[in-house]
PDB file of C-alpha atoms in Angstrom:
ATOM      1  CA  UNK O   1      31.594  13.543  25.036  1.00  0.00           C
ATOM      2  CA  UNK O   2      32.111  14.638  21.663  1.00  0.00           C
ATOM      3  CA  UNK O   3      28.615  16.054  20.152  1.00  0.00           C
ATOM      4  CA  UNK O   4      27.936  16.745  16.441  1.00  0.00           C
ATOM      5  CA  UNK O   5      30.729  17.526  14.176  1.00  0.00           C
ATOM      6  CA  UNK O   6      29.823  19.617  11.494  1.00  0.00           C
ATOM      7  CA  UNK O   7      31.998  20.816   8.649  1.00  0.00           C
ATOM      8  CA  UNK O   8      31.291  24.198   7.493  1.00  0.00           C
ATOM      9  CA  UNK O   9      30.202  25.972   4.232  1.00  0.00           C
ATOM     10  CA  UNK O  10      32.806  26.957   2.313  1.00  0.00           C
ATOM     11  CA  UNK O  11      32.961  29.627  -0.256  1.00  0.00           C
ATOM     12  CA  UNK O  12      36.019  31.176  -2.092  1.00  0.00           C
ATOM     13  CA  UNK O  13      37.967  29.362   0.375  1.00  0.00           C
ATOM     14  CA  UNK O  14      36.440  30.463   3.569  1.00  0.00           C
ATOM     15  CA  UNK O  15      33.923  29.083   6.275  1.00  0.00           C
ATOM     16  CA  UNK O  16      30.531  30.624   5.197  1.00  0.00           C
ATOM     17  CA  UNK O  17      27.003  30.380   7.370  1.00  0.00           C
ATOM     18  CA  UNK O  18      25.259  27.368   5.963  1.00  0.00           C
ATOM     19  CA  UNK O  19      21.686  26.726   6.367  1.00  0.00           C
ATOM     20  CA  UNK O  20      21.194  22.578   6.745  1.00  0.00           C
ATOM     21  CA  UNK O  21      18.043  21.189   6.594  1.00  0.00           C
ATOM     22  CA  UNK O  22      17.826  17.892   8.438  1.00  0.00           C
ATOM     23  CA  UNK O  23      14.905  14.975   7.510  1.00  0.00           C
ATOM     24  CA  UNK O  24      13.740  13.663  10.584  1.00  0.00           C
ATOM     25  CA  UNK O  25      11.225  11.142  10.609  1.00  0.00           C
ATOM     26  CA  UNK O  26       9.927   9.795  13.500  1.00  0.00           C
ATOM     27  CA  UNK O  27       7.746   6.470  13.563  1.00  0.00           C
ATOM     28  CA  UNK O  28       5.148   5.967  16.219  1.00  0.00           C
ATOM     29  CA  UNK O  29       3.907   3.057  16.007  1.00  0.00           C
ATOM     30  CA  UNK O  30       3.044   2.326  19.553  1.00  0.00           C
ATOM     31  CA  UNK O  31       2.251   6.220  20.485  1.00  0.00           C
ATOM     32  CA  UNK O  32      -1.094   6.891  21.301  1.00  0.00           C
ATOM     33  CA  UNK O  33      -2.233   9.570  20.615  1.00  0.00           C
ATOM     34  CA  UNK O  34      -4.210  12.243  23.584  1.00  0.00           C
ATOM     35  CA  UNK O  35      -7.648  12.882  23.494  1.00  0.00           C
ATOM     36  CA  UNK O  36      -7.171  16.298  24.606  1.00  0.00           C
ATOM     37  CA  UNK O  37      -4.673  18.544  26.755  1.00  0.00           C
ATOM     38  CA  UNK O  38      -5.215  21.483  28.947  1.00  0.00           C
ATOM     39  CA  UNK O  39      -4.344  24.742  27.456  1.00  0.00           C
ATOM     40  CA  UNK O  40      -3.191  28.093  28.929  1.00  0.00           C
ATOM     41  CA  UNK O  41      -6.850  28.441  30.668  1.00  0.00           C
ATOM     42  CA  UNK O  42      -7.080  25.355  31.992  1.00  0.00           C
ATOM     43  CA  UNK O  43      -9.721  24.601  29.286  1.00  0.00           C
ATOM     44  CA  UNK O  44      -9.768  21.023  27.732  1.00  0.00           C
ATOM     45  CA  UNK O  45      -8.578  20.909  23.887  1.00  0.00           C
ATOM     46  CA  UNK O  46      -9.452  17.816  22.069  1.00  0.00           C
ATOM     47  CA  UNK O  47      -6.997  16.675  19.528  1.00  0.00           C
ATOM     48  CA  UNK O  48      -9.498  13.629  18.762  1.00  0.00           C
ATOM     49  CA  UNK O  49     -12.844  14.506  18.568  1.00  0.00           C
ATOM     50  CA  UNK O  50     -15.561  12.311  16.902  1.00  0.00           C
ATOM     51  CA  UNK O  51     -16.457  15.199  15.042  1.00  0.00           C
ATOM     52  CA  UNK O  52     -14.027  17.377  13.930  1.00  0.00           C
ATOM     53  CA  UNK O  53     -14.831  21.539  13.744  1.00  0.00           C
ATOM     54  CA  UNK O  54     -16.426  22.446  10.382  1.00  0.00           C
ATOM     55  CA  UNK O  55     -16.857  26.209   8.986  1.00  0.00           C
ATOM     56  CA  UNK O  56     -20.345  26.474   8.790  1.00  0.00           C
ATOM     57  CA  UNK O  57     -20.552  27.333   5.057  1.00  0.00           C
ATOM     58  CA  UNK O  58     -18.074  24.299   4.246  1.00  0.00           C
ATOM     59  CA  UNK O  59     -14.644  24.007   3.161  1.00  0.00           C
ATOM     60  CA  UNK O  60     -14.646  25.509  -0.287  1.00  0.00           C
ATOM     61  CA  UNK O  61     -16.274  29.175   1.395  1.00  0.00           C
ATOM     62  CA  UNK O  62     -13.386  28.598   3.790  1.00  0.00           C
ATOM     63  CA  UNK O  63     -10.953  28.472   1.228  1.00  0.00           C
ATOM     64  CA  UNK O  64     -12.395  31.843  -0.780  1.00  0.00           C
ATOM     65  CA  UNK O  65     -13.088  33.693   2.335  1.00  0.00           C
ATOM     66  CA  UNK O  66      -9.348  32.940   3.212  1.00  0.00           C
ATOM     67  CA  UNK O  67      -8.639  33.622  -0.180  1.00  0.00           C
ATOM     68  CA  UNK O  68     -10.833  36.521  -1.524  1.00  0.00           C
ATOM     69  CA  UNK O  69     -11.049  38.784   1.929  1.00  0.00           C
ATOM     70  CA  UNK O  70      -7.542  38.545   3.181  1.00  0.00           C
ATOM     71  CA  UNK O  71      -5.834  42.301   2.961  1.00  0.00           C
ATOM     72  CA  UNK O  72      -2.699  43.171   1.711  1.00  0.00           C
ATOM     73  CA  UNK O  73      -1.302  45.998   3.731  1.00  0.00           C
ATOM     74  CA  UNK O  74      -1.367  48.859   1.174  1.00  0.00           C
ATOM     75  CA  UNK O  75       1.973  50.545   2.730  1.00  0.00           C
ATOM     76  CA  UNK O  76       3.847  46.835   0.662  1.00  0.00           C
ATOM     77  CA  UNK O  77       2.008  46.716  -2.227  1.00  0.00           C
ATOM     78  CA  UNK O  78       5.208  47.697  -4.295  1.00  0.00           C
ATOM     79  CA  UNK O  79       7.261  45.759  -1.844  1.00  0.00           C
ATOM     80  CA  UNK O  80       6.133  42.243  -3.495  1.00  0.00           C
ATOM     81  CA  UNK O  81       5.995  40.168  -0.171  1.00  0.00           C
ATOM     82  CA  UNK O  82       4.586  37.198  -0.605  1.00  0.00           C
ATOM     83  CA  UNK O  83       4.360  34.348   2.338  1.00  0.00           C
ATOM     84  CA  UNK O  84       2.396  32.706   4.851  1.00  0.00           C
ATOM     85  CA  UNK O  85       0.866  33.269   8.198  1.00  0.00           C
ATOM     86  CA  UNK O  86      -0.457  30.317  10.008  1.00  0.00           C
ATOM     87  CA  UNK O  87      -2.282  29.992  12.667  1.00  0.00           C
ATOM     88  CA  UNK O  88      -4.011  28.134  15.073  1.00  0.00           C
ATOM     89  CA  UNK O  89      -7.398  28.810  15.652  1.00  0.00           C
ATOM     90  CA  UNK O  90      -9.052  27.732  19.168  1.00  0.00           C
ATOM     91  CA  UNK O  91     -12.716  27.212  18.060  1.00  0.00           C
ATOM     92  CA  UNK O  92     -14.820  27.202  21.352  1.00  0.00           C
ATOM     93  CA  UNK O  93     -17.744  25.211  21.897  1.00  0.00           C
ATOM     94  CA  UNK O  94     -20.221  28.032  21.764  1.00  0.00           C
ATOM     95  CA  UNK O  95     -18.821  29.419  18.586  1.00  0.00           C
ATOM     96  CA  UNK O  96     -16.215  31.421  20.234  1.00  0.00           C
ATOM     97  CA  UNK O  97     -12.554  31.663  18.294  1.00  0.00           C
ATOM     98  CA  UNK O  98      -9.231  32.860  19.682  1.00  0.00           C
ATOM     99  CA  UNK O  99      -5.920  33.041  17.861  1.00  0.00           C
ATOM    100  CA  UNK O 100      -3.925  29.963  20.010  1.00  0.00           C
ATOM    101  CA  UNK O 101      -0.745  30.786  18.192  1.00  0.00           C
ATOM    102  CA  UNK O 102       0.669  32.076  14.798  1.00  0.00           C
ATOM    103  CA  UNK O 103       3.743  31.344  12.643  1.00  0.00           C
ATOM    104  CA  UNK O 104       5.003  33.894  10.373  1.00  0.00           C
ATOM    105  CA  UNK O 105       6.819  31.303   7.895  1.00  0.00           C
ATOM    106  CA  UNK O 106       8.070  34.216   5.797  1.00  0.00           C
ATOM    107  CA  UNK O 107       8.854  37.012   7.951  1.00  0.00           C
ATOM    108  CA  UNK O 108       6.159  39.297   7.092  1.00  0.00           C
ATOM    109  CA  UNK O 109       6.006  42.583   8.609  1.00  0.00           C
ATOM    110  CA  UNK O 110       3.669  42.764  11.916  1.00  0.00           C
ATOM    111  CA  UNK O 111       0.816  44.888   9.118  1.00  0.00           C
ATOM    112  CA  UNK O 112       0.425  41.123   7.395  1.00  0.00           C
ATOM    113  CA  UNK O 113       0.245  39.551  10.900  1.00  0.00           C
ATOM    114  CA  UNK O 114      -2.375  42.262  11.890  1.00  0.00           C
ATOM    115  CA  UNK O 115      -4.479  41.662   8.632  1.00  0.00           C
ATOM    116  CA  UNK O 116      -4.107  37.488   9.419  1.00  0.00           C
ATOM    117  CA  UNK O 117      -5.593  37.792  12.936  1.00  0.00           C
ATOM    118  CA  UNK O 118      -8.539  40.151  11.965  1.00  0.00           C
ATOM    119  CA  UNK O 119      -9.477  37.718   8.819  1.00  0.00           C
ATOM    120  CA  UNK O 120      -9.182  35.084  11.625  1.00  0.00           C
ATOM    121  CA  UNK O 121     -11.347  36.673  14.006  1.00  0.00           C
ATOM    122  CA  UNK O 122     -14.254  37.478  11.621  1.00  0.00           C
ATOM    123  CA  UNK O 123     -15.000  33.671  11.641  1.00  0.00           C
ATOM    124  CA  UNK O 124     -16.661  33.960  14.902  1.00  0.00           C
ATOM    125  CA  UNK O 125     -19.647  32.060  15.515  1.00  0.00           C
ATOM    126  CA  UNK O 126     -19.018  31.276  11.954  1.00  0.00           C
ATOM    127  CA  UNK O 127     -18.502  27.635  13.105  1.00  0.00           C
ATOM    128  CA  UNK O 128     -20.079  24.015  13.821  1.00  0.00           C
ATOM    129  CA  UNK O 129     -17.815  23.020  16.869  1.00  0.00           C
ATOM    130  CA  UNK O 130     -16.340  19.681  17.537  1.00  0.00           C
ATOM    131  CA  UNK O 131     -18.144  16.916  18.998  1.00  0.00           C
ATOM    132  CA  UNK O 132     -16.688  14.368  21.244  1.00  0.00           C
ATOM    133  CA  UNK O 133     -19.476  11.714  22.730  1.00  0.00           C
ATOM    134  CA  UNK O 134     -22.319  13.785  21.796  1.00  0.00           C
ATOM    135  CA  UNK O 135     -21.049  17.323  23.302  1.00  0.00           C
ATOM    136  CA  UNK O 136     -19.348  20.347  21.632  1.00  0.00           C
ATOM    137  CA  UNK O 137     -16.286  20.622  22.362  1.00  0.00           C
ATOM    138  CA  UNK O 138     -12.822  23.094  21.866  1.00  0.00           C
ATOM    139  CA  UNK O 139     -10.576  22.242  18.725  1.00  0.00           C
ATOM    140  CA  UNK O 140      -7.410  24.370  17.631  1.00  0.00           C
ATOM    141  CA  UNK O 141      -7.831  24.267  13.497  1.00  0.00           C
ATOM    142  CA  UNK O 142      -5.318  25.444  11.509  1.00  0.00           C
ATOM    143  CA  UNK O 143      -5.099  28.200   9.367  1.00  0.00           C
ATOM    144  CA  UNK O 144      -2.776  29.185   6.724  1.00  0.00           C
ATOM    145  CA  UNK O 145      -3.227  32.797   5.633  1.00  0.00           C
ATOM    146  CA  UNK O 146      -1.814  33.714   2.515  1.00  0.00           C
ATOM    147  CA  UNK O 147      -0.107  37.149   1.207  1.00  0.00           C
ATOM    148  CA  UNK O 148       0.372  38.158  -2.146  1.00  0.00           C
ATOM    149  CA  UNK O 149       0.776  41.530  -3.521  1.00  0.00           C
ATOM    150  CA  UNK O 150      -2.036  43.099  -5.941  1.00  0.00           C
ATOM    151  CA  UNK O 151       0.250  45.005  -7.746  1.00  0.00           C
ATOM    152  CA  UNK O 152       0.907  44.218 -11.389  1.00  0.00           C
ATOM    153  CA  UNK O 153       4.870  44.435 -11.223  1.00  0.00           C
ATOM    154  CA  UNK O 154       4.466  41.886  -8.754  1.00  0.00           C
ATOM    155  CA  UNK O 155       3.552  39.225 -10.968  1.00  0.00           C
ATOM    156  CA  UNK O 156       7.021  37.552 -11.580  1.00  0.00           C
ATOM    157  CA  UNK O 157       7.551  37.636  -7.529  1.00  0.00           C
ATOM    158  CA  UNK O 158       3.880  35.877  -7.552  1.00  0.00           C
ATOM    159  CA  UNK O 159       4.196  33.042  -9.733  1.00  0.00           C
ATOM    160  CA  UNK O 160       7.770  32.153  -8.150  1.00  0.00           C
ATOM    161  CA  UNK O 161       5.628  31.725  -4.810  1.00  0.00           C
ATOM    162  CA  UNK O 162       3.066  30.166  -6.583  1.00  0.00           C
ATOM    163  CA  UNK O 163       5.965  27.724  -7.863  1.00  0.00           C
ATOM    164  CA  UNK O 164       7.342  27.890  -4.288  1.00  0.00           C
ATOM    165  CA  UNK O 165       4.139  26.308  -3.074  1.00  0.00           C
ATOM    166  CA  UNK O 166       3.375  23.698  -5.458  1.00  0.00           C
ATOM    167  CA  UNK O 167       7.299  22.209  -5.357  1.00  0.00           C
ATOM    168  CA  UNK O 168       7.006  21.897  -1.417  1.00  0.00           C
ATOM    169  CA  UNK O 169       3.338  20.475  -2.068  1.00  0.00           C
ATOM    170  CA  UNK O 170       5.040  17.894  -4.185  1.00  0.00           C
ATOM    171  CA  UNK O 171       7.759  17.247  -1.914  1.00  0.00           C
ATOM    172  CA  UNK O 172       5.768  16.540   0.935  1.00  0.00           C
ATOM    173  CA  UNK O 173       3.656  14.179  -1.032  1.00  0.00           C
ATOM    174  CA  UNK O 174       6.892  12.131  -1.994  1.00  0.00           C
ATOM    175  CA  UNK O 175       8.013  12.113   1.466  1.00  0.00           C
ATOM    176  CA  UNK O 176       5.008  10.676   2.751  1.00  0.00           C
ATOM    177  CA  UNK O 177       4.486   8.283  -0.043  1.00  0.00           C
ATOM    178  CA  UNK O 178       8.257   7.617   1.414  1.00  0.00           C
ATOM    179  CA  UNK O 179      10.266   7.809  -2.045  1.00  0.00           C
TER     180      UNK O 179
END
């Protein structure tokens, strides 16, 4: 009946709070995967569409708009936040979007959250929906909002996100190349 047994950070001598973080890989080989679920509305979300939701001006105008229109909430600007928002967009099949869910990775005041969902919910009818068997259907597409601050003493704070970002890019790669 004995669970886990953990041995505690220690610092100076003393049990300190440790942080662990545990790989966890799961292999599904014989999972097969749902074609859709019912959400909160009872509507039908497809996970595996033949077509997958597109933004209508393509991925790269995506990727600026995401980029270029996002606001920084002025009352942080000499704060230097930086993080990410994501969230997942429900893209209706007659154009229709809805915020599905959101995770604040980096604890950014409710302002950033604010600023994610109203950059999220200018895409509407902004978007070719999914297709499954020849009729549009609802997708949830992920979106990762990103937040850092305009202000020039905020460039060291920058570039250690930017660094942030690349080394868990890299990491990720490795671990699914599975070295």
């Amino acid at each position: 009946k004995e669970g886990v047994r953990w041995i505690p950070g220690i610092n100076n001598n003393k049990s300190v709070r440790v942080r662990y973080n545990l790989p966890i890989r799961f292999k599904l080989d014989k999972y097969k995967p749902q074609l859709y679920y019912l959400n909160q509305y009872n509507e039908k979300v497809y996970t595996q569409p033949d077509t997958f939701a597109m933004f209508s001006a393509g991925d790269e105008a995506l990727t600026k708009y995401l980029l270029n229109d996002v606001k920084y909430p002025s009352q942080f600007t000499d704060s230097c936040h930086c993080g990410i928002i994501e969230l997942a967009l429900l893209i209706r099949p007659n154009g229709t979007v809805e915020v599905d869910n959101n995770v604040n990775f980096s604890n950014l005041d409710y302002d950033f959250l604010w600023n994610a969902l109203q950059l999220a919910n200018n895409t509407k009818n902004k978007w070719k929906p999914a297709v499954h068997e020849n009729q549009a259907v609802a997708v949830v597409y992920p979106l990762r909002i990103l937040f850092k601050s305009p202000s020039p003493k905020c460039k060291s704070a920058n570039e250690r996100f930017d660094n942030s970002l690349l080394t868990s890019q890299t990491g990720l790669q490795l671990y699914d190349s599975e070295k």
